[in-house]
C-alpha positions as CSV (number, residue, x, y, z in Angstrom):
1,X,3.3,31.7,3.2
2,X,-0.4,32.4,3.0
3,X,-3.0,30.6,5.2
4,X,-2.8,27.0,4.0
5,X,-6.1,25.4,3.1
6,X,-4.9,22.4,1.2
7,X,-2.0,19.9,1.4
8,X,-0.6,16.9,-0.5
9,X,1.1,14.4,1.7
10,X,3.5,12.3,-0.3
11,X,5.0,9.0,0.9
12,X,7.4,7.0,-1.2
13,X,7.7,3.4,-0.1
14,X,9.6,0.2,-0.8
15,X,8.8,-3.0,1.1
16,X,7.4,-0.9,4.1
17,X,4.0,-1.4,5.6
18,X,2.6,2.1,6.0
19,X,-1.1,1.8,6.6
20,X,-0.8,3.0,10.2
21,X,1.2,6.0,9.1
22,X,-1.4,7.0,6.5
23,X,-4.2,6.5,9.0
24,X,-2.6,8.8,11.5
25,X,-2.0,11.5,8.8
26,X,-5.5,11.4,7.4
27,X,-7.0,11.7,10.9
28,X,-5.0,14.7,11.7
29,X,-5.7,16.3,8.3
30,X,-9.4,15.7,8.8
31,X,-9.2,17.4,12.2
32,X,-7.3,20.3,10.7
33,X,-10.2,20.9,8.4
34,X,-8.1,21.3,5.2
35,X,-8.5,19.8,1.8
36,X,-5.9,17.1,1.6
37,X,-4.7,14.1,-0.3
38,X,-2.3,11.3,0.8
39,X,-0.4,9.7,-2.1
40,X,1.7,6.6,-1.4
41,X,3.9,5.5,-4.3
42,X,5.2,2.0,-4.1
43,X,8.6,1.9,-6.0
44,X,8.5,-1.7,-7.1
45,X,8.3,-3.5,-3.7
46,X,9.3,-7.2,-3.9
47,X,7.3,-8.3,-0.8
48,X,3.9,-8.9,-2.3
49,X,2.3,-9.4,1.1
50,X,3.2,-5.8,2.0
51,X,1.8,-4.6,-1.3
52,X,-1.4,-6.4,-0.6
53,X,-1.6,-5.0,2.9
54,X,-0.9,-1.4,1.8
55,X,-3.6,-1.7,-0.8
56,X,-6.1,-1.1,2.0
57,X,-5.0,2.6,1.8
58,X,-7.3,2.9,-1.3
59,X,-10.3,2.3,0.9
60,X,-10.0,5.7,2.5
61,X,-11.2,8.9,0.9
62,X,-8.5,11.3,-0.3
63,X,-5.9,8.5,-0.1
64,X,-4.3,6.7,-3.0
65,X,-1.8,3.8,-3.1
66,X,0.0,3.8,-6.4
67,X,1.9,0.6,-7.3
68,X,4.7,0.8,-9.7
69,X,6.2,-2.5,-10.8
70,X,9.6,-1.2,-11.8
71,X,11.9,0.4,-9.2
72,X,12.7,3.9,-10.5
73,X,15.0,5.0,-7.6
74,X,14.8,7.3,-4.6
75,X,14.9,10.6,-6.5
76,X,12.6,9.6,-9.4
77,X,9.8,8.3,-7.2
78,X,9.7,11.5,-5.2
79,X,9.6,13.6,-8.4
80,X,6.8,11.4,-9.6
81,X,4.8,12.1,-6.4
82,X,5.3,15.8,-6.7
83,X,4.0,15.7,-10.3
84,X,1.0,13.7,-9.2
85,X,0.1,16.0,-6.4
86,X,-2.8,18.4,-6.9
87,X,-2.3,20.9,-4.1
88,X,0.2,23.8,-3.8
89,X,2.0,22.5,-0.6
90,X,3.7,19.2,-0.3
91,X,4.7,17.2,2.7
92,X,7.2,14.4,2.1
93,X,7.4,11.7,4.7
94,X,9.4,8.5,4.6
95,X,7.2,5.3,4.9
96,X,9.1,3.9,7.9
97,X,8.4,6.8,10.1
98,X,5.7,7.2,12.8
99,X,3.6,10.2,13.8
100,X,3.7,10.5,17.6
101,X,2.4,14.1,18.2
102,X,-1.3,14.9,17.9
103,X,-0.6,18.3,16.3
104,X,1.9,17.2,13.7
105,X,0.0,18.5,10.7
106,X,-1.3,21.7,12.5
107,X,2.2,22.7,13.4
108,X,3.2,22.9,9.8
109,X,0.0,24.8,8.9
110,X,0.8,27.3,11.6
111,X,4.1,28.4,10.1
112,X,3.4,31.4,7.9
113,X,6.8,32.7,6.7
114,X,8.6,29.9,4.9
115,X,8.1,27.8,1.8
116,X,10.6,25.1,2.7
117,X,10.4,23.6,6.2
118,X,12.2,20.7,7.7
119,X,10.6,19.2,10.8
120,X,13.3,16.8,11.9
121,X,13.3,13.2,13.3
122,X,13.3,11.8,16.8
123,X,14.9,8.5,17.6
124,X,12.7,6.3,19.7
125,X,12.7,2.8,21.1
126,X,13.7,0.8,24.2
127,X,17.4,1.4,24.9
128,X,17.7,-1.9,26.7
129,X,16.0,-3.9,23.9
130,X,18.0,-2.1,21.2
131,X,21.5,-2.0,22.9
132,X,22.8,-4.4,20.2
133,X,21.2,-2.6,17.3
134,X,23.8,-0.7,15.3
135,X,21.3,1.6,13.5
136,X,19.7,2.6,16.7
137,X,23.0,3.2,18.4
138,X,24.3,5.3,15.5
139,X,21.1,7.4,15.1
140,X,20.8,8.0,18.9
141,X,24.5,9.2,19.0
142,X,23.8,11.6,16.2
143,X,20.5,12.8,17.6
144,X,21.9,15.8,19.6
145,X,23.3,17.2,16.3
146,X,19.9,17.2,14.7
147,X,17.9,19.5,16.9
148,X,16.2,22.4,15.1
149,X,18.7,24.9,16.5
150,X,21.7,22.8,15.3
151,X,20.0,22.2,11.9
152,X,19.3,25.9,11.4
153,X,23.0,26.7,11.9
154,X,23.7,24.9,8.6
155,X,20.2,24.7,7.1
156,X,21.2,23.5,3.6
157,X,23.4,20.6,4.8
158,X,20.5,19.3,7.0
159,X,17.7,19.0,4.6
160,X,16.2,15.5,4.7
161,X,13.2,14.1,2.9
162,X,12.0,12.0,5.9
163,X,10.0,15.0,7.0
164,X,10.0,17.8,4.4
165,X,7.4,20.5,3.8
166,X,7.8,22.4,0.5
167,X,5.8,24.5,-2.0
168,X,5.0,22.4,-5.1
169,X,6.2,25.1,-7.5
170,X,9.7,25.0,-5.9
171,X,9.8,21.2,-6.0
172,X,8.9,21.1,-9.7
173,X,11.4,23.9,-10.5
174,X,14.2,22.2,-8.6
175,X,13.4,18.4,-8.7
176,X,15.5,15.7,-7.2
177,X,18.4,14.7,-9.3
178,X,17.4,11.4,-10.9
179,X,21.0,10.2,-11.2
180,X,20.5,9.2,-7.6
181,X,18.9,5.8,-7.9
182,X,20.4,4.1,-4.9
183,X,20.5,4.7,-1.2
184,X,21.6,8.1,0.1
185,X,22.2,11.8,-0.5
186,X,19.5,12.7,-3.0
187,X,18.0,15.0,-0.4
188,X,21.5,16.5,0.4
189,X,22.0,17.5,-3.2
190,X,18.5,19.1,-3.1
191,X,19.7,21.2,-0.2
192,X,22.7,22.3,-2.2
193,X,20.4,23.2,-5.2
194,X,18.1,25.3,-3.0
195,X,21.2,27.2,-1.6
196,X,22.4,27.9,-5.1
197,X,19.0,29.5,-5.9
198,X,18.9,31.4,-2.6
199,X,15.8,29.7,-1.4
200,X,15.7,29.8,2.4
201,X,15.0,26.7,4.5
202,X,13.4,26.9,8.0
203,X,14.1,24.2,10.5
204,X,11.6,23.6,13.2
205,X,10.9,21.1,16.0
206,X,8.1,19.0,14.5
207,X,9.6,15.5,14.3
208,X,8.4,12.3,13.0
209,X,9.5,9.3,15.0
210,X,12.1,6.8,13.8
211,X,11.6,3.6,15.8
212,X,11.8,0.7,13.3
213,X,15.4,-0.4,12.8
214,X,16.7,-2.9,10.3
215,X,19.1,-5.7,11.4
216,X,22.8,-4.9,11.7
217,X,23.6,-6.9,8.5
218,X,21.0,-5.0,6.6
219,X,22.2,-1.7,7.9
220,X,25.7,-2.5,6.9
221,X,24.6,-3.2,3.3
222,X,22.7,0.1,3.3
223,X,25.7,1.9,4.7
224,X,28.0,0.5,2.0
225,X,25.5,1.4,-0.7
226,X,25.4,5.0,0.7
227,X,29.1,5.2,0.7
228,X,29.2,4.1,-2.9
229,X,26.6,6.8,-3.7
230,X,28.7,9.4,-1.9
231,X,31.8,8.3,-3.8
232,X,30.0,8.4,-7.1
233,X,28.8,12.0,-6.5
234,X,31.7,13.2,-4.4
235,X,32.3,16.3,-6.6
236,X,28.6,17.3,-6.4
237,X,28.4,16.8,-2.6
238,X,31.7,18.4,-1.5
239,X,31.0,20.6,1.4
240,X,27.8,18.7,2.2
241,X,29.2,15.6,3.8
242,X,31.3,15.4,7.0
243,X,33.1,12.3,5.7
244,X,34.1,14.1,2.5
245,X,35.3,17.0,4.6
246,X,37.3,14.7,6.8
247,X,38.9,12.9,3.8
248,X,39.8,16.2,2.0
249,X,41.4,17.4,5.2
250,X,44.0,14.5,5.2
251,X,46.8,16.0,3.1
252,X,49.5,13.4,3.9
253,X,49.3,10.5,1.3
254,X,51.0,8.2,3.7
255,X,48.1,8.5,6.2
256,X,45.6,7.7,3.5
257,X,47.6,4.7,2.5
258,X,47.8,3.5,6.1
259,X,44.0,3.8,6.5
260,X,43.5,1.8,3.3
261,X,46.0,-0.8,4.5
262,X,44.2,-1.1,7.8
263,X,40.9,-1.6,6.1
264,X,42.4,-4.3,3.8
265,X,43.8,-6.1,6.8
266,X,41.0,-5.6,9.4
267,X,37.9,-4.6,7.4
268,X,36.4,-8.0,7.5
269,X,36.9,-8.3,11.2
270,X,35.4,-4.9,11.7
271,X,32.4,-5.9,9.7
272,X,31.9,-9.0,11.8
273,X,31.8,-6.9,14.9
274,X,29.3,-4.5,13.3
275,X,27.0,-7.4,12.3
276,X,27.3,-8.9,15.7
277,X,25.1,-8.3,18.8
278,X,27.8,-6.1,20.3
279,X,28.6,-3.5,17.6
280,X,31.0,-0.7,18.3
281,X,30.3,2.9,17.1
282,X,34.1,3.5,17.0
283,X,34.6,0.5,14.8
284,X,31.7,1.8,12.6
285,X,33.4,5.1,12.1
286,X,36.7,3.4,11.2
287,X,35.0,1.0,8.8
288,X,33.1,3.8,7.0
289,X,36.3,5.8,6.5
290,X,38.3,2.7,5.3
291,X,35.6,1.5,3.0
292,X,35.2,4.9,1.4
293,X,39.0,5.3,0.9
294,X,39.1,1.8,-0.6
295,X,36.6,3.0,-3.3
296,X,39.0,5.8,-4.2
297,X,42.1,3.6,-4.5
């Protein structure tokens, strides 16, 4: 990677207020002394107050807030941003993330030997205040598996668009699969595509902060949508999902039938627990497995 003098920062958003995120990124880009642009693409947000608030982004030089009235899906909106970008290097960041380090941009600019870099995500927040938040509990439990060292052991399985640096030519040559319109796994399939084309991925410790968590009921809807996506593209994603690996390792039909029966009998009770103020991560794992197997029945 040559010395980077320009950068396109790309933020897809849907019903997220991201003015503070853009402000932090533009300030760091100014400090770094590079040519930059920050493009925020709104993928058909339904909350018009958020759209109005985000429109303030257009007041800043080098920043553009693009409102699209029709929702095109998680893959298509990212491809759109890559096409709109004017510089050779792209930095994708999810709109619900926060920049907490003062050298976030400069850390990427300092890497000189990779064209695809994943910086990772840190899980932040008050543990006492969030002890009843299922999304926080789940992400915090998974956090030790997402260190740069762990991610680098299986680099293609751990590519995530929440914080992804990539050369524009690679992104245009290997775009996100636009069959992925709903929640989940469009970035996982991109990782598989890069592996098939022998394009290396470097994982570093340069995280964005995840500290805004949806309600338990909203997270359950998102989880179920993700499981539906996983089931729909299970053949494409085989080897890139721990849940798929677990299911494929169960070779006794009776066990699969018993798990489906358990979900049919107790799935509603499990879901009530997961939407309550005292959710159980063990119940969450059981529910996800049962829900996915129900889709296959």
